[in-house]
Coordinates of C-alpha atoms and ligand atoms in Angstrom, one line a residue:
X40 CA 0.0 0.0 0.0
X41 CA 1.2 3.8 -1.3
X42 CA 1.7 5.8 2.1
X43 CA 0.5 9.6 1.3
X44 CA 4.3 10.5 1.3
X45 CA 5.1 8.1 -1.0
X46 CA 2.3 9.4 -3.4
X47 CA 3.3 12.9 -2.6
X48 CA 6.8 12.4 -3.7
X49 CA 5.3 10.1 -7.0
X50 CA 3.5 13.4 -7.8
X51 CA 6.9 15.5 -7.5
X52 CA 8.9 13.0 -9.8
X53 CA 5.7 13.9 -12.2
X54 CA 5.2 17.4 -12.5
X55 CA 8.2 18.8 -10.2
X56 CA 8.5 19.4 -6.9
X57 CA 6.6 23.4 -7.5
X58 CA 3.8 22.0 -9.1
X59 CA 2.4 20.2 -6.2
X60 CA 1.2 22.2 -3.5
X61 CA 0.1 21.1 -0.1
X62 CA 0.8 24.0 2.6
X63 CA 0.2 27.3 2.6
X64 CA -2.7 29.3 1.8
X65 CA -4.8 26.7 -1.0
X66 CA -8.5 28.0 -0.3
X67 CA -8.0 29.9 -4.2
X68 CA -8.8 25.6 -4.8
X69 CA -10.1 24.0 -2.0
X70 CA -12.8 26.8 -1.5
X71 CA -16.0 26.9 -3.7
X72 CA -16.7 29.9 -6.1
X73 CA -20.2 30.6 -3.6
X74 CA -18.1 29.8 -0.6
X75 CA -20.4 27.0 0.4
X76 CA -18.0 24.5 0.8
X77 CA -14.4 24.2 2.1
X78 CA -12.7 21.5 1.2
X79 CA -9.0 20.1 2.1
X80 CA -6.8 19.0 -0.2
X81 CA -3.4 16.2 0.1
X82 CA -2.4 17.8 -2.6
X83 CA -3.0 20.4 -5.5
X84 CA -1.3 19.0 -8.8
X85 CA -0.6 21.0 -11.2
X86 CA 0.6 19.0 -14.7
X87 CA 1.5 20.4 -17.6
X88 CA 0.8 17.7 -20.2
X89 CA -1.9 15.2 -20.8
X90 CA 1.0 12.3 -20.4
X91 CA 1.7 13.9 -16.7
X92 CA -2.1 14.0 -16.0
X93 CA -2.2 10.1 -17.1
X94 CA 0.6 9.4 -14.8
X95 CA -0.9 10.8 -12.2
X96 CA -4.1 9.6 -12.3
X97 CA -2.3 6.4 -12.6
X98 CA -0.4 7.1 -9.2
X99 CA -3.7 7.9 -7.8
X100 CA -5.1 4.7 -8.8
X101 CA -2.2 2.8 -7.3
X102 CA -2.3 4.7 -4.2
X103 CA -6.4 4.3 -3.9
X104 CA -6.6 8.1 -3.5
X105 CA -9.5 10.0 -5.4
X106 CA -8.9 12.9 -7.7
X107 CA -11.2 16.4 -8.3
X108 CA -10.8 17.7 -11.4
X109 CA -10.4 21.4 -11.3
X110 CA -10.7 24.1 -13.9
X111 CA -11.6 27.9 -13.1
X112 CA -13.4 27.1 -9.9
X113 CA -16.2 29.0 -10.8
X114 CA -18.7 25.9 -10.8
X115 CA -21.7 26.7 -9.1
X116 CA -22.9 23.3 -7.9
X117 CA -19.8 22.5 -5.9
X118 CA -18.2 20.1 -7.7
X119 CA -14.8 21.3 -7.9
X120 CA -13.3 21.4 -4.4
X121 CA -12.4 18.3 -2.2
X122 CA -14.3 17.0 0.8
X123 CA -13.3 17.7 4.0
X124 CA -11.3 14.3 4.1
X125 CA -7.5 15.7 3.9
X126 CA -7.3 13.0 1.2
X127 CA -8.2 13.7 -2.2
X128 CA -5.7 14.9 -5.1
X129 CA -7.1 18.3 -6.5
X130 CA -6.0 18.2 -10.3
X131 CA -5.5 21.7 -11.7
X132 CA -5.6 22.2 -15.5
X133 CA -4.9 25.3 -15.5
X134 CA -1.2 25.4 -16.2
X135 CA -2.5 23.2 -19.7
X136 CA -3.9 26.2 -21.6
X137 CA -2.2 25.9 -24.9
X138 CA -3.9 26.3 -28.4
X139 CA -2.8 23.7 -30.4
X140 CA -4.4 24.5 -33.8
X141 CA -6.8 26.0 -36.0
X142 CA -8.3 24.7 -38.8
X143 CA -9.8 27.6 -40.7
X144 CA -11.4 24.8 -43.8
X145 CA -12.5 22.6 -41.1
X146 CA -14.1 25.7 -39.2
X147 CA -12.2 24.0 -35.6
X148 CA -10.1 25.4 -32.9
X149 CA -7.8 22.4 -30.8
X150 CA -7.4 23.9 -27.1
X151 CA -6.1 22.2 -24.1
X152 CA -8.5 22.2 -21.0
X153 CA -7.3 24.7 -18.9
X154 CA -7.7 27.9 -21.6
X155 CA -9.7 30.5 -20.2
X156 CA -13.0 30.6 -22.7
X157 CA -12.5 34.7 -22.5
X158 CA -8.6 33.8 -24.3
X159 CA -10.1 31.3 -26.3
X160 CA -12.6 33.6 -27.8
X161 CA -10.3 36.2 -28.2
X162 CA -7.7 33.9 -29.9
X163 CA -10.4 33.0 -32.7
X164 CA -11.6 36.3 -32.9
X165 CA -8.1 37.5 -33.9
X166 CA -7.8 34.7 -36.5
X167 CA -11.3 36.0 -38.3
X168 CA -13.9 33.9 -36.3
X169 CA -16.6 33.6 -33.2
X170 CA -16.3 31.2 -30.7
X171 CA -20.2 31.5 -29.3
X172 CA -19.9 30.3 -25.5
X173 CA -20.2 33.3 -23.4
X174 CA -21.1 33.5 -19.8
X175 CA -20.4 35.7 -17.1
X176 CA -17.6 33.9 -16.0
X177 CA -15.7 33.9 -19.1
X178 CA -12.8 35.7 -17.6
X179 CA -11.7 33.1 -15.7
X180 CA -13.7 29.3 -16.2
X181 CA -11.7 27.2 -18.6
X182 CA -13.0 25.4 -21.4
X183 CA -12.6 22.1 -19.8
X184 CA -14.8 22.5 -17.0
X185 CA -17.1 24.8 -19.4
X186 CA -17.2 21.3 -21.2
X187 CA -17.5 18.8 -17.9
X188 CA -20.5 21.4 -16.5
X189 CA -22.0 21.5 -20.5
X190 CA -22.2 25.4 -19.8
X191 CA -24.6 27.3 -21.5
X192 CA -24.1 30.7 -21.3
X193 CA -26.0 33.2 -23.4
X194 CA -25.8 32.4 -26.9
X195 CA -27.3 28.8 -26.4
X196 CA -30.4 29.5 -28.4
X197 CA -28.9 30.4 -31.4
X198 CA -25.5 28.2 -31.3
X199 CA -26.2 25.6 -28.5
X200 CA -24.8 24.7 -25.5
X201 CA -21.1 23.1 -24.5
X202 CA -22.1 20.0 -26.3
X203 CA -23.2 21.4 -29.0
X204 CA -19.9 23.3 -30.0
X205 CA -17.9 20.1 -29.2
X206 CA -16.0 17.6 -32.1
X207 CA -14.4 15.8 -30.2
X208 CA -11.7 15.5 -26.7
X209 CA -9.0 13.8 -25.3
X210 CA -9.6 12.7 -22.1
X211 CA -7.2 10.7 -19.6
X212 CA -9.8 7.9 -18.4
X213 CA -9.8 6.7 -13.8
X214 CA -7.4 4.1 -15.7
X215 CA -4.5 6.6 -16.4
X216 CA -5.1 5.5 -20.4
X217 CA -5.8 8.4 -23.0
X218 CA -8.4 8.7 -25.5
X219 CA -7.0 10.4 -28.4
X220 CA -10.9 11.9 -29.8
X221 CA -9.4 15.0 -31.4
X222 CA -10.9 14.5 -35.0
X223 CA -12.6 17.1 -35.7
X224 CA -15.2 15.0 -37.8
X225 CA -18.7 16.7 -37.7
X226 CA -20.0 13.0 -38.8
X227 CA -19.0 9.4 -36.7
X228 CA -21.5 7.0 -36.3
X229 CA -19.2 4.5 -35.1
X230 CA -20.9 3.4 -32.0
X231 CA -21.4 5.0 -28.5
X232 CA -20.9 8.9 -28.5
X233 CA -18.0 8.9 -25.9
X234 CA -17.6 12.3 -26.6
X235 CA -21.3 13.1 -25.2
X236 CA -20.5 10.6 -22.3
X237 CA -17.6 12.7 -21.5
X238 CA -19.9 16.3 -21.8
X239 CA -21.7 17.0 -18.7
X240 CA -19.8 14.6 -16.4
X241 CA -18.7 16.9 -13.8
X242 CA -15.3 15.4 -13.8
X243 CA -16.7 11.8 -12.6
X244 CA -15.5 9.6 -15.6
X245 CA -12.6 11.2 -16.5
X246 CA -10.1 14.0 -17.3
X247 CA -11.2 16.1 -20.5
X248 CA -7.4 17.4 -21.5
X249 CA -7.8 19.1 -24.2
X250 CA -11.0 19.7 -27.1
X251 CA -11.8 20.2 -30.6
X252 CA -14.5 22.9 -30.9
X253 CA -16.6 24.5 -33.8
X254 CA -16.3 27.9 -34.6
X255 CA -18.7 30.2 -36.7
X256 CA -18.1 33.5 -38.8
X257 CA -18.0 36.6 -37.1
X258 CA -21.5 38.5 -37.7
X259 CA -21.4 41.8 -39.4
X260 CA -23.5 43.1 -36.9
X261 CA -24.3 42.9 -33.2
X262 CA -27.3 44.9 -32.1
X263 CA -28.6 44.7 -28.8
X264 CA -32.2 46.3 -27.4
X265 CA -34.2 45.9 -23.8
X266 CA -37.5 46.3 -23.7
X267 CA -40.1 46.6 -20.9
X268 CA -43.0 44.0 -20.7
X269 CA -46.4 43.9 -19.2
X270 CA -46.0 39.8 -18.2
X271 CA -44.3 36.7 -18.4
X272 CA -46.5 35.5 -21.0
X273 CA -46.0 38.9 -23.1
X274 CA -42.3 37.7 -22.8
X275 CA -43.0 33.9 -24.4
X276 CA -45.1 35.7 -27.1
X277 CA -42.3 37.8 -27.7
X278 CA -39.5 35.3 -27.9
X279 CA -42.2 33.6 -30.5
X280 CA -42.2 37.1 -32.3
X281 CA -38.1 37.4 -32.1
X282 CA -38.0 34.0 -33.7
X283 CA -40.0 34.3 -36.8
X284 CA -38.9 38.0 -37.6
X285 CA -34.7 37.6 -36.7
X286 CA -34.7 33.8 -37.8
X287 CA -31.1 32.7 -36.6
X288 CA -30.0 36.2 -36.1
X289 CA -32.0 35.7 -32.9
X290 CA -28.7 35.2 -30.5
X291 CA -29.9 36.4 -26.9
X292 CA -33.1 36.6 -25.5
X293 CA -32.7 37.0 -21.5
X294 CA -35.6 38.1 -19.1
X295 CA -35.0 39.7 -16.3
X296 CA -38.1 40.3 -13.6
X297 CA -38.5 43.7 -11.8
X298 CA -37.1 42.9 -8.4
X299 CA -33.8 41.3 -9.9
X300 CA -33.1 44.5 -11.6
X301 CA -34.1 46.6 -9.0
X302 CA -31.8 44.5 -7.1
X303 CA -29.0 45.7 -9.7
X304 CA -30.1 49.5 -9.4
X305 CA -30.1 49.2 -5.6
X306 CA -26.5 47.7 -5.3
X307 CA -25.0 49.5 -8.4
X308 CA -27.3 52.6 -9.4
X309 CA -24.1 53.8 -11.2
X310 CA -25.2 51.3 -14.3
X311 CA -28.5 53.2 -15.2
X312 CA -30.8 50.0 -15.1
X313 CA -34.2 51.1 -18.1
X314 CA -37.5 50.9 -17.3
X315 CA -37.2 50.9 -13.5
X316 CA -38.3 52.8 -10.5
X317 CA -36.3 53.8 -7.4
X318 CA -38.7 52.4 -5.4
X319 CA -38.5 49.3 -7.2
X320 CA -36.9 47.4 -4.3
X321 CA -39.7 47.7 -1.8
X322 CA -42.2 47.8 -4.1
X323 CA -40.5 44.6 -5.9
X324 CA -42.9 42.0 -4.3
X325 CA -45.7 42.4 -6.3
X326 CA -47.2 39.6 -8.0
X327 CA -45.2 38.9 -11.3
X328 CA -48.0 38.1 -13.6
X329 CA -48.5 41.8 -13.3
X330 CA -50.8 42.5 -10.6
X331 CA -49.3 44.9 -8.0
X332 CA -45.9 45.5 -10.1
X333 CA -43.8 48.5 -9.8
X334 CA -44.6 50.3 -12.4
X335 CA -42.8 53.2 -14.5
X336 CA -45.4 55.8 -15.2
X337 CA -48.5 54.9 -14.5
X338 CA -47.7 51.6 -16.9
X339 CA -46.9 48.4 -15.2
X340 CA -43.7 46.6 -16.5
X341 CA -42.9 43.9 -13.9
X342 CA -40.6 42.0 -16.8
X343 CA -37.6 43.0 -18.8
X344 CA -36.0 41.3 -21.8
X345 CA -32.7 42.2 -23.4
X346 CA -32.7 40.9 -27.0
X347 CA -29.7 40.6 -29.5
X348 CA -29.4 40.1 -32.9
X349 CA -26.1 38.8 -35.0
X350 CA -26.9 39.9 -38.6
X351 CA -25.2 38.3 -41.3
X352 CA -25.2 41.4 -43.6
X353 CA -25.1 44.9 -42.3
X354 CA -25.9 46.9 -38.8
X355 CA -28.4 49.0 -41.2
X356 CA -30.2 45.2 -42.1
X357 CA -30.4 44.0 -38.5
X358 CA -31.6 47.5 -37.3
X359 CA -34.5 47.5 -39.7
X360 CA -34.8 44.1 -39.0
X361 CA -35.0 45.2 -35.2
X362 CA -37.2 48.0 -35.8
X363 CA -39.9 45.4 -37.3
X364 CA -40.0 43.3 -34.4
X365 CA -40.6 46.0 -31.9
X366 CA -43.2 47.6 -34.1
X367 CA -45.1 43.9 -34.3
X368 CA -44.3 43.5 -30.9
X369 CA -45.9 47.3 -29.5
X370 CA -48.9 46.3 -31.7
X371 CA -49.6 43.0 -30.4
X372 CA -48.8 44.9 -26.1
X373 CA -46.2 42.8 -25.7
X374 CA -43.7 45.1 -25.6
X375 CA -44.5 48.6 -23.8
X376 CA -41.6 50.5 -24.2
X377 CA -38.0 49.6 -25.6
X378 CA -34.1 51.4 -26.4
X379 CA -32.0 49.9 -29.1
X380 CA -28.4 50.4 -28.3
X381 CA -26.8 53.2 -30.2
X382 CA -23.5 51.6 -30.5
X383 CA -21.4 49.0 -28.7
X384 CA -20.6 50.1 -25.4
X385 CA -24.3 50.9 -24.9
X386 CA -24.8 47.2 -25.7
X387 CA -21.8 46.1 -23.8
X388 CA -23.5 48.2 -20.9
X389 CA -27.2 46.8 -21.1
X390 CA -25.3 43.4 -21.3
X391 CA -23.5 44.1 -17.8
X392 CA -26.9 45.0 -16.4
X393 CA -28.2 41.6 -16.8
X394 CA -24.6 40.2 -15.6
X395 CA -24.8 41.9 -12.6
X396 CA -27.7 40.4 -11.3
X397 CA -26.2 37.9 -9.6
X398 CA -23.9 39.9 -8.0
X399 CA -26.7 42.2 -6.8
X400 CA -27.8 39.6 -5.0
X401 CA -25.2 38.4 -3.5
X402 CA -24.8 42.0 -1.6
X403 CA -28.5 41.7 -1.0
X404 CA -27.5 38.6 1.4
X405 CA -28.0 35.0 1.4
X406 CA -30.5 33.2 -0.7
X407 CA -31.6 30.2 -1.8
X408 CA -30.5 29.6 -5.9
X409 CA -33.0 27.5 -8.3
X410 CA -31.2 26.6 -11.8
X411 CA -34.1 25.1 -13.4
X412 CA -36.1 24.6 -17.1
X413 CA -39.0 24.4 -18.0
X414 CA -40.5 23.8 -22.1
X415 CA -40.7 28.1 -22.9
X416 CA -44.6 27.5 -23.5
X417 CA -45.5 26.6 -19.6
X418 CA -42.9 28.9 -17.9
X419 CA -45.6 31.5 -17.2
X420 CA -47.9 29.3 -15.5
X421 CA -45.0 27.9 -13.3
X422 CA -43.8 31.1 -12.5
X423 CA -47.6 32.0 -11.5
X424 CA -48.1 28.8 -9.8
X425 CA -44.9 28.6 -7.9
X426 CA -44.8 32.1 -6.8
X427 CA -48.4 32.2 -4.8
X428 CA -47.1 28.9 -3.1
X429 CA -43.7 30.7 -2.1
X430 CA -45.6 34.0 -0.8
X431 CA -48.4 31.3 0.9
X432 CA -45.9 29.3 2.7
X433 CA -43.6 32.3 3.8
X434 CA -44.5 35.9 4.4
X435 CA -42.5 38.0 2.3
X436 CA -40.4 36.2 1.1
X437 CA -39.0 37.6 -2.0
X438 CA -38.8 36.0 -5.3
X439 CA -35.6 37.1 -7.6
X440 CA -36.7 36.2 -11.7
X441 CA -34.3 35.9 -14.2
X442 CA -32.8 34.0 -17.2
X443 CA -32.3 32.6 -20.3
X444 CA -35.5 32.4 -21.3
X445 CA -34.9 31.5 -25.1
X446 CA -33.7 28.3 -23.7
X447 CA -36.5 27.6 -21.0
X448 CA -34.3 28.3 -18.5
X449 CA -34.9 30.5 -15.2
X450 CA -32.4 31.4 -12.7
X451 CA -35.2 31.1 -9.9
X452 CA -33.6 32.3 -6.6
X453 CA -35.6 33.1 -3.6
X454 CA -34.3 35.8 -0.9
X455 CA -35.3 36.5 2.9
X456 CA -38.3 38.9 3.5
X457 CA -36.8 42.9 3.3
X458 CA -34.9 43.1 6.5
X459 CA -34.8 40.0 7.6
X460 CA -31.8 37.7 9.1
X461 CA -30.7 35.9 5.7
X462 CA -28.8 33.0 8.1
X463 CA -31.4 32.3 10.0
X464 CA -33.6 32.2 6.8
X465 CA -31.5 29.6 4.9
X466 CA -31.5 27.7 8.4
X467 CA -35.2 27.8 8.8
X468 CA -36.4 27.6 5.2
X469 CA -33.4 26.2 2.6
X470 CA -34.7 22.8 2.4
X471 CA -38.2 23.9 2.9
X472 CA -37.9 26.0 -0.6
X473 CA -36.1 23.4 -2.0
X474 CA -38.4 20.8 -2.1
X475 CA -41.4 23.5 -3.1
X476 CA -39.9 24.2 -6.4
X477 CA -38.2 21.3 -7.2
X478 CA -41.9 19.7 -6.8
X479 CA -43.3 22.1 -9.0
X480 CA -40.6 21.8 -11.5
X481 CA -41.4 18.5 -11.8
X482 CA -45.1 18.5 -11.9
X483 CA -44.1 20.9 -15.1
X484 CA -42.0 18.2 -16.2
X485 CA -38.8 20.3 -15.9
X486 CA -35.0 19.6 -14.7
X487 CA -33.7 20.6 -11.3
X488 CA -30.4 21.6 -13.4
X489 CA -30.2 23.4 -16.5
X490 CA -27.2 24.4 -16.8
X491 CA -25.4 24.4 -13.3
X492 CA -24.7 20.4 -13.5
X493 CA -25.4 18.5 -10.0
X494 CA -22.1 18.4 -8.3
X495 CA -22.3 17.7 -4.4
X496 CA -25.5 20.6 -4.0
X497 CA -27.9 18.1 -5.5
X498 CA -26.3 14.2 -5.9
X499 CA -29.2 13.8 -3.1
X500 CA -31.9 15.5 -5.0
X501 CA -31.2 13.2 -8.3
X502 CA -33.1 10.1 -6.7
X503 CA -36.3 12.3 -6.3
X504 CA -36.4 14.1 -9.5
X505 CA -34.9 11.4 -12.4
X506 CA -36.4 8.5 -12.8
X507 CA -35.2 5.1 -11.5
X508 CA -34.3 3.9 -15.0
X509 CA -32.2 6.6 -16.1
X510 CA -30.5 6.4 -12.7
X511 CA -29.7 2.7 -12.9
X512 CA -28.0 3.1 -16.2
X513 CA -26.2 6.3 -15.3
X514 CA -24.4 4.1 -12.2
X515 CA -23.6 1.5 -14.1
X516 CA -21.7 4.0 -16.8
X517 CA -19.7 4.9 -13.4
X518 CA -19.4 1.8 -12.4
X519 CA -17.7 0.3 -16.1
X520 CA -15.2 3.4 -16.6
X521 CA -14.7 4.0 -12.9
X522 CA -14.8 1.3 -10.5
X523 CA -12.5 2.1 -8.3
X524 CA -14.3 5.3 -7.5
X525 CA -11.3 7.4 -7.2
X526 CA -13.0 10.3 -10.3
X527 CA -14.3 12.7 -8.1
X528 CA -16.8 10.2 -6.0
X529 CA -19.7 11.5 -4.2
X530 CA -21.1 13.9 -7.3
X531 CA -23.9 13.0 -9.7
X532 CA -24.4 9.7 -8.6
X533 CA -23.0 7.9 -5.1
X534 CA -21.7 4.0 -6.2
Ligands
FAD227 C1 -20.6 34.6 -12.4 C2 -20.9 33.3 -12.9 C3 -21.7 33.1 -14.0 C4 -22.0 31.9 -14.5 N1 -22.8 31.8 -15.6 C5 -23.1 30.6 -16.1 C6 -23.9 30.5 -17.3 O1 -24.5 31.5 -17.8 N2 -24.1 29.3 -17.8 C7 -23.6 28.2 -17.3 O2 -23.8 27.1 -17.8 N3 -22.8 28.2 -16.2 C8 -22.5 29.4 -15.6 N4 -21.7 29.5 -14.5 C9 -21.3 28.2 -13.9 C10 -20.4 27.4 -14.8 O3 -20.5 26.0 -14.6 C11 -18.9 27.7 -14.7 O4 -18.6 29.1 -14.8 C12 -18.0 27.1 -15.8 O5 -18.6 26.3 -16.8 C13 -17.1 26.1 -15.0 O6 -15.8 26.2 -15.5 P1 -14.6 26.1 -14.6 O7 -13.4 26.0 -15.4 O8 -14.6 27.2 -13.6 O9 -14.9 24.7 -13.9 P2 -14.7 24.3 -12.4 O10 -15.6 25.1 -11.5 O11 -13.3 24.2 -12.0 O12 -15.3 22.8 -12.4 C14 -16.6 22.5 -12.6 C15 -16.9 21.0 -12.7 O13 -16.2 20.5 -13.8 C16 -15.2 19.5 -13.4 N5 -14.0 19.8 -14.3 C17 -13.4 21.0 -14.5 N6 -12.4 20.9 -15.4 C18 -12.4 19.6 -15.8 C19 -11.7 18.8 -16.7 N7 -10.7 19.4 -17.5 N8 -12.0 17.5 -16.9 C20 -13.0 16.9 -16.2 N9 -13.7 17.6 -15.3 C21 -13.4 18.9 -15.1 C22 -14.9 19.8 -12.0 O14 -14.5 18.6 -11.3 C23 -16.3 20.2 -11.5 O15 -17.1 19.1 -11.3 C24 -21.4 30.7 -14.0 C25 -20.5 30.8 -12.9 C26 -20.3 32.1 -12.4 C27 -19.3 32.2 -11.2

């Protein structure tokens, strides 16, 4: 049997003795981006190559000591930082950031793991083309756990998510062997996907080290507009709208409710949030089918959306094509009052509006984060349905609304009534709110996970909300590539 000294000094002889870190200050990875969790780690590897990351998953093996995968460590389903154990290898990619190759014929870009997506769209920028994924995050998640989480991000509706912008990997499997899937081949129907196997695994099947990606043409034109809405179901009629007048130009369509934003304008009223009243924040907890909403003017508008449009031609095409939509749209009510950036930094800034939201509430306090989807036709019933049992089963409690909603997916986060001890909330009502919206979710046949993947937050929700079927088969995929356990046990699924 390997003795943790033993393994520690294997790991040196691997990577070098400064590439394995085990004292000093290592919360940067054994701490989670929400600061949920806080982990301890043996050790923090840090390899440079995909041969040192298959030796050391092979000294791992040997020794019987698990490994965590680690990108960015922006995950937000803790699934990046060890338990509390003192006895798990932390793997970080992020020293493998290389790009290895473009292939402008083959429309592909070869990157290793650990590249930052924000350098990764900026390297194919610079060569002439878009790389799509784009979250809020891009400045410092790597591609490689963009592609173990399947990110989506907000450009999903028009170019799809992680998976969908994925050719092929190489990954260094719990046996220390490496797939060589780097073929860039839009078409293989040669069995199982592994590829899709290796997508979305949160790091428990293996060690994606490096990926062969799609990229696109760059669109002549960006153009980005926010509009003010009466409902959530004048927002699904206008995604409808958006669809059959911008076609695939259609690249963004986020909705954002009243007390998110007024959330944003509270925190940072240096951003200029549209459409919203000062008061917004104490007025916010109005009913968000409309009733009650803060309203601007006398007009209610207790929804936002922020729209974009890539045009393939010209900025003077997507404008009129803009203008055509909003017209439709103020015709039909659905729309009650909108701005169309002038220029780019106006769009840049309406974009960092919607981005902030999350960090809004964060200052707001403590709260209790739903990453869920819903097919785009029923999201305004759930959002009606789930609200009134939320305000009926806790007194003020106040309901922050926003999302991709081109994609069916809501960032549904619920927040302590104004005032109120945000600890002692989570305490008293975490699990409470949990299990009311996960319920409703499903009763709308919905996932508890869009986007955010399961990590350690909810491998105990999965049994209630998947069915026992799709369960069964998803351990025994663990159980074939990874039977010792040792690829970062105790997320998704518990062998
Ligand atoms: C401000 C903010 C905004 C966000 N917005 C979005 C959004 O719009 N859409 C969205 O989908 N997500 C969003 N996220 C969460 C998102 O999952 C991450 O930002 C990103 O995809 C994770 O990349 P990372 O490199 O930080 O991975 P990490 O956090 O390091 O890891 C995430 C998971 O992937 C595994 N992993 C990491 N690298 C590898 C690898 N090379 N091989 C195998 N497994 C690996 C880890 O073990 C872990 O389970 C956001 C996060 C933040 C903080």
């Amino acid at each position: 049997m390997t003795t943790q000294a033993e393994l520690l000094d294997t790991l040196r002889q691997i990577t070098g003795a400064p590439h394995v870190l085990y004292d000093g200050d290592l919360s940067a990875y054994t701490q989670d981006w929400r600061k949920r969790a806080q982990g301890k780690a043996l050790a923090v590897v840090r390899p440079a190559s995909v041969q040192e990351v298959a030796d050391i998953v092979k000294a791992c093996a040997a020794a019987g000591t698990s490994l965590v995968p680690q990108g960015g460590n922006t995950g937000l389903a803790v699934g990046s930082v060890p338990d509390e154990s003192g006895r798990q290898v932390v793997l970080s990619l992020q020293r493998m950031n290389a790009v290895r190759a473009i292939d402008a014929a083959n429309l592909t870009i070869t990157v290793e793991s650990g590249c930052i997506l924000q350098n990764l769209q900026q390297t194919a920028e610079k060569a002439g083309f878009l790389f799509p994924l784009s979250l809020a995050a891009e400045g410092s998640c790597t591609i490689g756990g963009n592609l173990a989480t399947n990110a989506g991000g907000t450009q999903v509706l028009r170019y799809g998510n992680a998976r969908d912008l994925c050719l092929g990997l190489e990954v260094v499997n719990a046996q220390g062997e490496i797939w060589h899937g780097l073929s860039g081949l839009r078409k293989d129907n040669t069995g199982y996907d592994l590829r899709d196997l290796f997508v979305g695994s949160e790091g428990t099947l293996g060690i994606i080290t490096a990926a062969t990606l799609k990229l696109y043409p760059q669109p002549a034109a960006r153009l980005t507009a926010w509009a003010g809405l009466p409902s959530m179901e004048a927002a699904v009629t206008l995604l409808g709208l958006a669809h059959q007048h911008l076609g695939a130009g259609l690249t963004g369509f986020e909705v954002m409710g009243q007390f998110a934003l007024s959330l944003v304008d509270k925190h940072f009223p240096q951003l200029r949030v549209p459409f919203i009243e000062a008061s917004a924040t104490n007025a916010s907890q109005a009913g968000s089918n409309g009733s009650n909403a803060p309203a601007v003017g006398s007009v209610a508008m207790p929804y936002c959306v922020l729209l974009e449009n890539s045009d393939s031609e010209s900025e003077a095409h997507a404008r009129e094509r803009f203008e055509q939509l909003l017209e439709t749209a103020f015709d039909q009510g659905c729309v009650l009052d909108a701005v169309v950036a002038e220029n780019l930094s106006q769009a840049k800034a309406l974009w960092h509006i919607r981005e902030s939201i999350p960090l809004a509430q964060a200052e707001e306090g403590l709260n209790v984060k739903h990453d869920i989807s819903i097919a785009v036709s029923r999201i305004p019933e759930f959002v009606e349905v789930t609200d009134a049992l939320l305000r009926q089963r806790i007194d003020g409690v106040r309901l922050v609304n926003f999302g991709h909603l081109g994609d069916g997916n809501l960032h549904y986060n619920v927040q302590a009534p104004e005032g109120g001890d945000a600890k002692a909330f989570l305490h008293d009502h975490e699990d409470e709110v949990n299990t009311l919206v996960y319920d409703s979710v499903a009763r709308f046949d919905g996932s508890i996970s869009a986007e955010h993947g399961v990590g350690s937050l909810k491998t105990d929700k999965l049994p209630l909300y998947k069915s026992a079927v799709a369960l069964s088969m998803m351990h025994a995929i663990k159980k074939g590539l990874d039977p010792q356990n040792i690829m970062n046990p105790g997320r998704i699924v518990k062998l």
